[in-house]
Amino acid sequence: MDPFTAAALTTAVTATVSLLVENLSHLISYNWKLYTGLKKSCEDLFDEVKRLNAFLIDNANQRSNSTQWDVLVDKIRRTVYKAEDVVDKLLIQGKLDQESNIAKKMFHKTYKNRNFTEEINEILEEVRKILDENQNLFEANPTIDNQAETVVQEEQGSSLENHEVVGFDKEATEVINRLVEGAECLDVIPVVGMPGLGKTTLARKIYNDPKISREFFSCIWVFIGQSTCVKRDILFNILKGFTNSFDEFKNINEADITQEIRKRVANGGKCLIVLDDVWDSNVVDFVKTVFPDNKKAHRIMMTTRHEDIARSVNKYPHNLKFLDGVESFQLLEKRAFGVSRCPVELVEHGEAIVAKCSGVPLTIVVIAGALRGRTSEIDWRVVRENVGKHLIQEDKLQRCVNVVRLSYNHLPHEKKACFLYFGAFPQGFDIPAWKLIRLWIAEGLIMSKLSGNEIEEIAEYYLNDFANRNLVMVMGKTSNGRIKTCRVHDMLHEFCVEEATRLTLFKQVCLTSDQDIVPSIQNSITCRRVSIQSSVPQNFISKKTVEEHVRSLLCFSSKQKQVDFSNIDIKHIPNTFPLMRVLDIESLKFSIPREFYQLLQLRYIAISGDFKELPKLFTSFCNAQTLILNTSKPTLDIKADIWNMPRLRHLRTNKPAILPPPTCSSSTNSCLLQTLSLVTPESCKGNVLSKAGNVKKLNIEGNLTPFLETSKSEFFSNFQVLKLLESLTLLNDDKSNKSLHLPSAFSECLPNLKKLTLSKTRFDWNQAYRLGQVKNLQVLKLKENAFTGKSWKMEPGGFEKLQVLWIEMADFVSWEASNCPFPRLRSLVLISCLNLEAVPVELADLDNLQEMTLDNTRKASESAREIEREKKKKQADPESGKFKVTVPY
């Protein structure tokens, strides 16, 4: 047995055991007068399961070659799943018996006739037997100690810097020359190489090169991937690169989309389309059809791992080379130490490590992730020896897989299940960080020993740590530098799916066109979590199907890959999966059946449909932590008493929600809500927000005119209860274009606000100084006429902590900042400020300013270049930071 398997298997089981401990704790707190003789059995089981949990954690990082361990883990897993099934049913029955009136309304399935006492006692004996028979099973073996959490915590976010690409300068120059030179007719430039060699990295470097932005009028990136390609989806993604208002084209056919693209290409300049990860040459053939024959030297750049596909579209593809020894060590050094140099005593070990990596960047990057933050020569020697063992195969692809496993094995055991969960998402899927974090938590995968930290912060720390270790690619960042979207490399994705399947963490249902057999989800051990990523045949979920063991159902369809889920009969979901905890079916159009309310164990609900309201019965979801609701209606009326849902932390809707005021029963209970996005302005009146004291993020959309017509408006006075509010968005949709007034007391009502976004509020620039009085404001985004007027003349002081200023679609002509505030401004973004004549030259004096981006703001571009020149003069001092100006042509 693999020496690391003990820790890996423990990871999958420990998450379930920890969740069982939590559920037993809730069960014991119930009214046990209803269950004579059962309380003592549950308390005893609670004590023994806690011992079992401690037993697993204590031995999580031990390595054992004993087949006994394999047998033991399987026995623990089966026993724990059996206990989980019984406890979950008992929890539901207890809830129904406590609230029998709700039970009558909802026609719940009940478990009254079950002999719970006998079942609990049988499980209790099994757990005791496991503990008694296996106390001396493990023998400690030397391993790399996982460094203290605090060490990694100090480095949190360090991987979010833009890593310098190593070894690709010459390659990039060659491909760029092929793209900008050559024939006037359409040409395709393939970049081909094995997985992990850096094809996408090189393509991104080229795509973002200033020479490309100068040469091409339009540059569009489209991810293709291995899954069966749908022409319409690919064409639609190309069309989105030409327009921001693509909703009007959602329902048109393939031919019409092609015509729309051809029209835009014909009317514009040179166009570059990048097709990333192509598996079929037919993709390139039909993308060619969008280009008119107008001899403007349009180009397609594609990446592929298949030489035959590359040569079928161009006899002379660009074959990506392997890194040489010097480049390999440079890459290891940069990824392991950042801007610092490798300590002299570690250089020999580093050179020996990269010598075994065969010049494959992914292999080096993953190993560097395992070494990041480690400066002990002993640690490097151990990695050097293990790399040798894992890279003995002649096949370079298998070497990469083995290195991924090596880095995975060095993860702390409590993080392994979270990493493998990336495989539950489709390959090439850009995962929103907030969604990933909420799912981790709902699945019970966050097992933290860090006291005093909120669970969301711990989950975000895990995600940052994966990025630090180069296991996760950061695809997008928020304005304040946090991870916004992420994904894993295709090879790491394949590893996650295979390892998670082996450890029974989840079951992936992903059919290809040549598959006839539908994967079964009936196995109670391997199918606790089900991720559907492709169309399924009829009756996959039917009236007769009952899979009580399934705890999670995830259905994924993306903008890149639309999946037809029409064969899933959604009305049968509640009866098929009655003990479900996680339901993410945003990709399906959902009508709420009455049986839906029997799913009392739900922690995470993500649904879409033609909802006019959220019914009162949603209040019965007492375990719900996250509600994500998408409706086709203009607003969503919340009838449920969200203030009385004891675990609800996040409410997200795609259309403004009308919130209810707290009821008498909710006024006596604490409310944990942290996110309210979106809500109507009317939801902020009176005492509606009186229970929202824990809210950190609030997004408001609707007609703000009645609330902000005068400078004496008391609209924000209701926000004084929001003591923890950090992020506020105001989106005004009033079509009258009336100017609004920013109340003078705005800053006093929001003392802890860190991020503010305004859109269409049409405040006067003379009132902008009031935003500067918000003491903790770090990010300010002013979008589409947030302020109006010809001039912004800044007053001295204010904006003391502002780091990011984003101004978009503003009509001002001049911007005066002779008394320039912004002592901590790091980033300035100006988008579509068509009339702005110049950026204040005083910004050149800001020591912390690192980047300035101007997009479609041509009149001010020369002043931005002047500021860049001034900043560069000051950078003669080596202590000065780098400064970057981006002005697309």
Short mmCIF file of N, CA and C in Angstrom, two decimals, residues 320-469:
data_model
loop_
_atom_site.label_atom_id
_atom_site.label_comp_id
_atom_site.label_asym_id
_atom_site.label_seq_id
_atom_site.Cartn_x
_atom_site.Cartn_y
_atom_site.Cartn_z
N LEU A 320 6.46 23.82 -28.27
CA LEU A 320 6.96 24.41 -27.02
C LEU A 320 8.11 23.56 -26.49
N LYS A 321 9.21 24.21 -26.19
CA LYS A 321 10.39 23.48 -25.72
C LYS A 321 10.34 23.26 -24.21
N PHE A 322 11.18 22.33 -23.76
CA PHE A 322 11.35 22.13 -22.33
C PHE A 322 12.34 23.16 -21.80
N LEU A 323 12.23 23.49 -20.50
CA LEU A 323 13.16 24.44 -19.90
C LEU A 323 14.54 23.80 -19.76
N ASP A 324 15.57 24.64 -19.90
CA ASP A 324 16.91 24.11 -19.64
C ASP A 324 17.21 24.19 -18.14
N GLY A 325 18.41 23.75 -17.74
CA GLY A 325 18.74 23.68 -16.32
C GLY A 325 18.69 25.02 -15.61
N VAL A 326 19.22 26.05 -16.28
CA VAL A 326 19.25 27.39 -15.67
C VAL A 326 17.83 27.92 -15.51
N GLU A 327 17.02 27.81 -16.56
CA GLU A 327 15.63 28.28 -16.50
C GLU A 327 14.83 27.51 -15.46
N SER A 328 15.09 26.21 -15.37
CA SER A 328 14.37 25.38 -14.39
C SER A 328 14.66 25.84 -12.97
N PHE A 329 15.94 26.12 -12.68
CA PHE A 329 16.28 26.56 -11.32
C PHE A 329 15.71 27.96 -11.05
N GLN A 330 15.73 28.83 -12.05
CA GLN A 330 15.15 30.17 -11.88
C GLN A 330 13.68 30.07 -11.52
N LEU A 331 12.95 29.17 -12.20
CA LEU A 331 11.53 28.99 -11.93
C LEU A 331 11.31 28.45 -10.52
N LEU A 332 12.09 27.47 -10.11
CA LEU A 332 11.98 26.93 -8.76
C LEU A 332 12.24 28.01 -7.72
N GLU A 333 13.28 28.80 -7.96
CA GLU A 333 13.66 29.85 -7.02
C GLU A 333 12.56 30.90 -6.88
N LYS A 334 12.02 31.33 -8.01
CA LYS A 334 10.99 32.38 -7.97
C LYS A 334 9.71 31.88 -7.30
N ARG A 335 9.33 30.64 -7.56
CA ARG A 335 8.10 30.12 -6.98
C ARG A 335 8.27 29.71 -5.53
N ALA A 336 9.47 29.35 -5.12
CA ALA A 336 9.69 28.93 -3.73
C ALA A 336 10.03 30.10 -2.83
N PHE A 337 10.69 31.14 -3.38
CA PHE A 337 11.18 32.23 -2.54
C PHE A 337 10.67 33.61 -2.95
N GLY A 338 9.89 33.69 -4.03
CA GLY A 338 9.38 35.00 -4.45
C GLY A 338 10.51 35.89 -4.92
N VAL A 339 10.59 37.09 -4.34
CA VAL A 339 11.62 38.05 -4.77
C VAL A 339 12.96 37.77 -4.12
N SER A 340 13.00 36.88 -3.12
CA SER A 340 14.25 36.58 -2.43
C SER A 340 15.06 35.55 -3.22
N ARG A 341 16.34 35.43 -2.86
CA ARG A 341 17.21 34.46 -3.49
C ARG A 341 17.22 33.17 -2.69
N CYS A 342 17.53 32.09 -3.37
CA CYS A 342 17.65 30.80 -2.70
C CYS A 342 18.89 30.81 -1.81
N PRO A 343 18.75 30.43 -0.53
CA PRO A 343 19.93 30.36 0.35
C PRO A 343 21.01 29.47 -0.25
N VAL A 344 22.26 29.87 -0.06
CA VAL A 344 23.39 29.18 -0.68
C VAL A 344 23.40 27.69 -0.34
N GLU A 345 23.06 27.38 0.92
CA GLU A 345 23.14 25.99 1.35
C GLU A 345 22.06 25.11 0.72
N LEU A 346 21.06 25.74 0.07
CA LEU A 346 19.99 24.97 -0.55
C LEU A 346 20.13 24.87 -2.06
N VAL A 347 21.09 25.62 -2.64
CA VAL A 347 21.23 25.67 -4.09
C VAL A 347 21.51 24.29 -4.67
N GLU A 348 22.42 23.54 -4.04
CA GLU A 348 22.76 22.21 -4.56
C GLU A 348 21.54 21.29 -4.58
N HIS A 349 20.76 21.34 -3.49
CA HIS A 349 19.55 20.53 -3.44
C HIS A 349 18.57 20.97 -4.52
N GLY A 350 18.42 22.29 -4.70
CA GLY A 350 17.50 22.80 -5.71
C GLY A 350 17.89 22.38 -7.11
N GLU A 351 19.17 22.46 -7.42
CA GLU A 351 19.63 22.06 -8.75
C GLU A 351 19.43 20.57 -8.99
N ALA A 352 19.62 19.78 -7.91
CA ALA A 352 19.40 18.33 -8.04
C ALA A 352 17.93 18.02 -8.25
N ILE A 353 17.07 18.78 -7.59
CA ILE A 353 15.62 18.57 -7.73
C ILE A 353 15.18 18.87 -9.16
N VAL A 354 15.56 20.05 -9.69
CA VAL A 354 15.08 20.43 -11.03
C VAL A 354 15.71 19.56 -12.11
N ALA A 355 16.88 19.00 -11.83
CA ALA A 355 17.51 18.13 -12.82
C ALA A 355 16.66 16.90 -13.09
N LYS A 356 15.85 16.52 -12.10
CA LYS A 356 15.00 15.34 -12.23
C LYS A 356 13.61 15.69 -12.80
N CYS A 357 13.37 16.97 -13.05
CA CYS A 357 12.05 17.40 -13.51
C CYS A 357 11.92 17.46 -15.02
N SER A 358 13.02 17.20 -15.73
CA SER A 358 13.01 17.10 -17.20
C SER A 358 12.53 18.37 -17.88
N GLY A 359 12.68 19.52 -17.21
CA GLY A 359 12.33 20.78 -17.85
C GLY A 359 10.84 21.03 -18.00
N VAL A 360 10.01 20.29 -17.26
CA VAL A 360 8.55 20.48 -17.33
C VAL A 360 8.13 21.51 -16.28
N PRO A 361 7.65 22.70 -16.69
CA PRO A 361 7.34 23.77 -15.74
C PRO A 361 6.35 23.37 -14.65
N LEU A 362 5.28 22.64 -15.02
CA LEU A 362 4.28 22.27 -14.02
C LEU A 362 4.90 21.44 -12.90
N THR A 363 5.79 20.50 -13.28
CA THR A 363 6.46 19.68 -12.28
C THR A 363 7.25 20.56 -11.32
N ILE A 364 7.98 21.52 -11.86
CA ILE A 364 8.81 22.40 -11.03
C ILE A 364 7.95 23.28 -10.14
N VAL A 365 6.88 23.82 -10.72
CA VAL A 365 6.01 24.72 -9.96
C VAL A 365 5.34 24.00 -8.80
N VAL A 366 4.87 22.78 -9.04
CA VAL A 366 4.20 22.02 -7.98
C VAL A 366 5.19 21.68 -6.86
N ILE A 367 6.42 21.28 -7.23
CA ILE A 367 7.43 20.98 -6.22
C ILE A 367 7.78 22.25 -5.44
N ALA A 368 7.89 23.38 -6.15
CA ALA A 368 8.19 24.64 -5.47
C ALA A 368 7.12 24.98 -4.46
N GLY A 369 5.87 24.64 -4.78
CA GLY A 369 4.78 24.87 -3.83
C GLY A 369 4.98 24.08 -2.56
N ALA A 370 5.48 22.84 -2.68
CA ALA A 370 5.74 22.02 -1.50
C ALA A 370 6.90 22.58 -0.67
N LEU A 371 7.80 23.30 -1.33
CA LEU A 371 8.98 23.84 -0.64
C LEU A 371 8.79 25.27 -0.15
N ARG A 372 7.76 25.93 -0.60
CA ARG A 372 7.57 27.34 -0.27
C ARG A 372 7.48 27.53 1.24
N GLY A 373 8.27 28.45 1.75
CA GLY A 373 8.26 28.73 3.18
C GLY A 373 9.17 27.82 3.98
N ARG A 374 9.81 26.84 3.33
CA ARG A 374 10.71 25.92 4.04
C ARG A 374 12.16 26.28 3.74
N THR A 375 12.94 26.50 4.74
CA THR A 375 14.35 26.85 4.56
C THR A 375 15.28 25.87 5.25
N SER A 376 14.72 24.79 5.80
CA SER A 376 15.53 23.78 6.45
C SER A 376 16.17 22.87 5.41
N GLU A 377 17.46 22.65 5.54
CA GLU A 377 18.17 21.78 4.61
C GLU A 377 17.63 20.35 4.67
N ILE A 378 17.17 19.95 5.86
CA ILE A 378 16.61 18.61 6.03
C ILE A 378 15.36 18.45 5.17
N ASP A 379 14.48 19.47 5.18
CA ASP A 379 13.26 19.43 4.38
C ASP A 379 13.58 19.30 2.90
N TRP A 380 14.54 20.08 2.42
CA TRP A 380 14.90 20.05 1.01
C TRP A 380 15.52 18.71 0.62
N ARG A 381 16.29 18.13 1.54
CA ARG A 381 16.90 16.83 1.25
C ARG A 381 15.82 15.76 1.13
N VAL A 382 14.82 15.81 2.02
CA VAL A 382 13.73 14.83 1.96
C VAL A 382 12.96 14.96 0.65
N VAL A 383 12.65 16.20 0.24
CA VAL A 383 11.95 16.40 -1.03
C VAL A 383 12.82 15.92 -2.19
N ARG A 384 14.10 16.21 -2.13
CA ARG A 384 15.01 15.77 -3.19
C ARG A 384 14.99 14.25 -3.34
N GLU A 385 14.99 13.55 -2.23
CA GLU A 385 14.96 12.09 -2.27
C GLU A 385 13.63 11.57 -2.78
N ASN A 386 12.53 12.20 -2.34
CA ASN A 386 11.20 11.74 -2.76
C ASN A 386 10.93 12.05 -4.23
N VAL A 387 11.45 13.19 -4.71
CA VAL A 387 11.29 13.51 -6.12
C VAL A 387 11.95 12.42 -6.97
N GLY A 388 13.10 11.97 -6.53
CA GLY A 388 13.78 10.90 -7.25
C GLY A 388 12.94 9.65 -7.34
N LYS A 389 12.28 9.30 -6.25
CA LYS A 389 11.44 8.10 -6.23
C LYS A 389 10.23 8.24 -7.14
N HIS A 390 9.71 9.46 -7.22
CA HIS A 390 8.47 9.68 -7.97
C HIS A 390 8.71 9.98 -9.45
N LEU A 391 9.99 10.17 -9.84
CA LEU A 391 10.26 10.53 -11.23
C LEU A 391 11.10 9.48 -11.95
N ILE A 392 10.98 8.24 -11.52
CA ILE A 392 11.81 7.20 -12.11
C ILE A 392 11.23 6.70 -13.44
N GLN A 393 9.95 7.00 -13.72
CA GLN A 393 9.37 6.53 -14.97
C GLN A 393 9.95 7.29 -16.16
N GLU A 394 10.02 6.61 -17.29
CA GLU A 394 10.51 7.27 -18.49
C GLU A 394 9.46 8.22 -19.09
N ASP A 395 8.20 7.91 -18.87
CA ASP A 395 7.12 8.72 -19.42
C ASP A 395 7.00 10.04 -18.68
N LYS A 396 7.18 11.16 -19.37
CA LYS A 396 7.19 12.47 -18.71
C LYS A 396 5.82 12.85 -18.18
N LEU A 397 4.75 12.40 -18.86
CA LEU A 397 3.41 12.69 -18.38
C LEU A 397 3.17 12.04 -17.02
N GLN A 398 3.60 10.78 -16.88
CA GLN A 398 3.43 10.09 -15.61
C GLN A 398 4.29 10.73 -14.52
N ARG A 399 5.44 11.26 -14.92
CA ARG A 399 6.28 11.96 -13.95
C ARG A 399 5.53 13.14 -13.36
N CYS A 400 4.83 13.89 -14.22
CA CYS A 400 4.06 15.04 -13.73
C CYS A 400 2.99 14.60 -12.74
N VAL A 401 2.29 13.51 -13.08
CA VAL A 401 1.24 13.01 -12.19
C VAL A 401 1.84 12.63 -10.84
N ASN A 402 3.00 12.00 -10.87
CA ASN A 402 3.63 11.59 -9.61
C ASN A 402 4.07 12.78 -8.77
N VAL A 403 4.50 13.85 -9.44
CA VAL A 403 4.90 15.05 -8.70
C VAL A 403 3.67 15.72 -8.07
N VAL A 404 2.54 15.71 -8.80
CA VAL A 404 1.30 16.23 -8.21
C VAL A 404 0.97 15.45 -6.94
N ARG A 405 1.11 14.12 -7.01
CA ARG A 405 0.83 13.31 -5.82
C ARG A 405 1.79 13.64 -4.69
N LEU A 406 3.05 13.88 -5.02
CA LEU A 406 4.03 14.22 -4.00
C LEU A 406 3.63 15.50 -3.27
N SER A 407 3.24 16.52 -4.04
CA SER A 407 2.84 17.78 -3.42
C SER A 407 1.55 17.60 -2.62
N TYR A 408 0.62 16.81 -3.15
CA TYR A 408 -0.63 16.52 -2.43
C TYR A 408 -0.35 15.82 -1.11
N ASN A 409 0.59 14.88 -1.13
CA ASN A 409 0.91 14.13 0.09
C ASN A 409 1.49 15.02 1.18
N HIS A 410 2.07 16.15 0.78
CA HIS A 410 2.67 17.06 1.77
C HIS A 410 1.68 18.10 2.28
N LEU A 411 0.43 18.03 1.80
CA LEU A 411 -0.61 18.91 2.37
C LEU A 411 -0.96 18.44 3.78
N PRO A 412 -1.23 19.37 4.69
CA PRO A 412 -1.78 18.97 5.99
C PRO A 412 -3.06 18.17 5.77
N HIS A 413 -3.27 17.13 6.58
CA HIS A 413 -4.38 16.21 6.30
C HIS A 413 -5.73 16.91 6.28
N GLU A 414 -5.89 17.98 7.08
CA GLU A 414 -7.20 18.63 7.15
C GLU A 414 -7.52 19.43 5.89
N LYS A 415 -6.53 19.62 5.01
CA LYS A 415 -6.76 20.39 3.78
C LYS A 415 -6.94 19.50 2.55
N LYS A 416 -6.66 18.22 2.68
CA LYS A 416 -6.64 17.37 1.50
C LYS A 416 -8.03 17.22 0.86
N ALA A 417 -9.04 17.02 1.68
CA ALA A 417 -10.39 16.86 1.12
C ALA A 417 -10.82 18.12 0.40
N CYS A 418 -10.46 19.29 0.94
CA CYS A 418 -10.81 20.57 0.29
C CYS A 418 -10.14 20.67 -1.07
N PHE A 419 -8.89 20.23 -1.16
CA PHE A 419 -8.20 20.29 -2.45
C PHE A 419 -8.84 19.33 -3.45
N LEU A 420 -9.13 18.12 -3.02
CA LEU A 420 -9.73 17.15 -3.94
C LEU A 420 -11.10 17.60 -4.43
N TYR A 421 -11.77 18.44 -3.64
CA TYR A 421 -13.11 18.91 -4.01
C TYR A 421 -13.10 19.73 -5.29
N PHE A 422 -11.93 20.24 -5.70
CA PHE A 422 -11.85 20.96 -6.98
C PHE A 422 -12.29 20.05 -8.13
N GLY A 423 -12.11 18.73 -7.97
CA GLY A 423 -12.51 17.80 -9.01
C GLY A 423 -14.01 17.68 -9.18
N ALA A 424 -14.78 18.17 -8.21
CA ALA A 424 -16.24 18.12 -8.31
C ALA A 424 -16.76 19.14 -9.32
N PHE A 425 -15.92 20.13 -9.67
CA PHE A 425 -16.28 21.12 -10.69
C PHE A 425 -15.79 20.63 -12.05
N PRO A 426 -16.41 21.07 -13.14
CA PRO A 426 -15.97 20.63 -14.47
C PRO A 426 -14.57 21.14 -14.78
N GLN A 427 -13.88 20.40 -15.63
CA GLN A 427 -12.55 20.80 -16.07
C GLN A 427 -12.63 22.13 -16.83
N GLY A 428 -11.69 23.04 -16.55
CA GLY A 428 -11.68 24.34 -17.20
C GLY A 428 -12.69 25.32 -16.65
N PHE A 429 -13.34 24.98 -15.55
CA PHE A 429 -14.39 25.80 -14.94
C PHE A 429 -13.76 26.84 -14.03
N ASP A 430 -14.04 28.13 -14.28
CA ASP A 430 -13.57 29.19 -13.40
C ASP A 430 -14.49 29.23 -12.18
N ILE A 431 -13.95 28.88 -11.02
CA ILE A 431 -14.76 28.70 -9.82
C ILE A 431 -14.76 30.00 -9.01
N PRO A 432 -15.93 30.58 -8.76
CA PRO A 432 -15.97 31.74 -7.86
C PRO A 432 -15.51 31.34 -6.46
N ALA A 433 -14.59 32.11 -5.90
CA ALA A 433 -14.02 31.75 -4.60
C ALA A 433 -15.10 31.70 -3.53
N TRP A 434 -16.06 32.64 -3.57
CA TRP A 434 -17.09 32.66 -2.53
C TRP A 434 -17.93 31.38 -2.59
N LYS A 435 -18.19 30.89 -3.80
CA LYS A 435 -19.01 29.68 -3.95
C LYS A 435 -18.25 28.46 -3.42
N LEU A 436 -16.99 28.36 -3.78
CA LEU A 436 -16.16 27.25 -3.32
C LEU A 436 -16.09 27.19 -1.81
N ILE A 437 -15.88 28.34 -1.20
CA ILE A 437 -15.77 28.43 0.26
C ILE A 437 -17.08 28.01 0.93
N ARG A 438 -18.21 28.50 0.41
CA ARG A 438 -19.51 28.14 1.01
C ARG A 438 -19.76 26.64 0.89
N LEU A 439 -19.36 26.05 -0.25
CA LEU A 439 -19.56 24.61 -0.42
C LEU A 439 -18.67 23.81 0.52
N TRP A 440 -17.41 24.19 0.64
CA TRP A 440 -16.52 23.52 1.60
C TRP A 440 -17.15 23.46 2.98
N ILE A 441 -17.68 24.60 3.40
CA ILE A 441 -18.25 24.70 4.75
C ILE A 441 -19.49 23.83 4.87
N ALA A 442 -20.39 23.92 3.88
CA ALA A 442 -21.62 23.14 3.93
C ALA A 442 -21.35 21.64 3.89
N GLU A 443 -20.30 21.24 3.19
CA GLU A 443 -19.95 19.83 3.09
C GLU A 443 -19.26 19.31 4.35
N GLY A 444 -18.93 20.21 5.27
CA GLY A 444 -18.25 19.79 6.49
C GLY A 444 -16.79 19.48 6.29
N LEU A 445 -16.17 20.09 5.26
CA LEU A 445 -14.77 19.79 4.95
C LEU A 445 -13.78 20.68 5.69
N ILE A 446 -14.25 21.74 6.33
CA ILE A 446 -13.36 22.62 7.06
C ILE A 446 -13.27 22.13 8.50
N MET A 447 -12.12 21.55 8.82
CA MET A 447 -11.87 21.05 10.17
C MET A 447 -10.75 21.88 10.77
N SER A 448 -11.09 22.90 11.50
CA SER A 448 -10.08 23.87 11.95
C SER A 448 -9.82 23.77 13.43
N LYS A 449 -8.54 23.95 13.77
CA LYS A 449 -8.14 24.05 15.17
C LYS A 449 -7.83 25.51 15.54
N LEU A 450 -7.93 26.40 14.56
CA LEU A 450 -7.59 27.80 14.80
C LEU A 450 -8.72 28.47 15.57
N SER A 451 -8.50 28.75 16.82
CA SER A 451 -9.54 29.33 17.65
C SER A 451 -9.65 30.83 17.37
N GLY A 452 -10.86 31.34 17.50
CA GLY A 452 -11.07 32.78 17.38
C GLY A 452 -11.28 33.25 15.96
N ASN A 453 -11.06 32.41 14.97
CA ASN A 453 -11.28 32.81 13.58
C ASN A 453 -12.63 32.30 13.10
N GLU A 454 -13.31 33.11 12.32
CA GLU A 454 -14.56 32.67 11.74
C GLU A 454 -14.28 31.65 10.65
N ILE A 455 -15.24 30.75 10.47
CA ILE A 455 -15.01 29.62 9.57
C ILE A 455 -14.78 30.07 8.13
N GLU A 456 -15.41 31.17 7.69
CA GLU A 456 -15.17 31.67 6.33
C GLU A 456 -13.72 32.12 6.15
N GLU A 457 -13.16 32.74 7.19
CA GLU A 457 -11.78 33.21 7.11
C GLU A 457 -10.82 32.03 7.04
N ILE A 458 -11.13 30.96 7.77
CA ILE A 458 -10.28 29.77 7.74
C ILE A 458 -10.33 29.14 6.35
N ALA A 459 -11.53 29.06 5.77
CA ALA A 459 -11.68 28.50 4.43
C ALA A 459 -10.92 29.33 3.40
N GLU A 460 -10.98 30.65 3.52
CA GLU A 460 -10.23 31.51 2.60
C GLU A 460 -8.73 31.32 2.78
N TYR A 461 -8.32 31.11 4.00
CA TYR A 461 -6.90 30.82 4.28
C TYR A 461 -6.47 29.52 3.58
N TYR A 462 -7.34 28.50 3.61
CA TYR A 462 -7.05 27.26 2.90
C TYR A 462 -6.83 27.53 1.41
N LEU A 463 -7.74 28.32 0.82
CA LEU A 463 -7.65 28.61 -0.61
C LEU A 463 -6.36 29.36 -0.93
N ASN A 464 -6.01 30.33 -0.12
CA ASN A 464 -4.76 31.05 -0.33
C ASN A 464 -3.56 30.13 -0.20
N ASP A 465 -3.65 29.18 0.71
CA ASP A 465 -2.55 28.25 0.91
C ASP A 465 -2.37 27.36 -0.32
N PHE A 466 -3.48 26.93 -0.93
CA PHE A 466 -3.37 26.15 -2.16
C PHE A 466 -2.71 26.97 -3.27
N ALA A 467 -3.04 28.25 -3.33
CA ALA A 467 -2.40 29.12 -4.32
C ALA A 467 -0.92 29.30 -4.00
N ASN A 468 -0.60 29.44 -2.71
CA ASN A 468 0.80 29.54 -2.30
C ASN A 468 1.60 28.33 -2.73
N ARG A 469 0.96 27.18 -2.68
CA ARG A 469 1.64 25.92 -3.02
C ARG A 469 1.59 25.65 -4.52
#
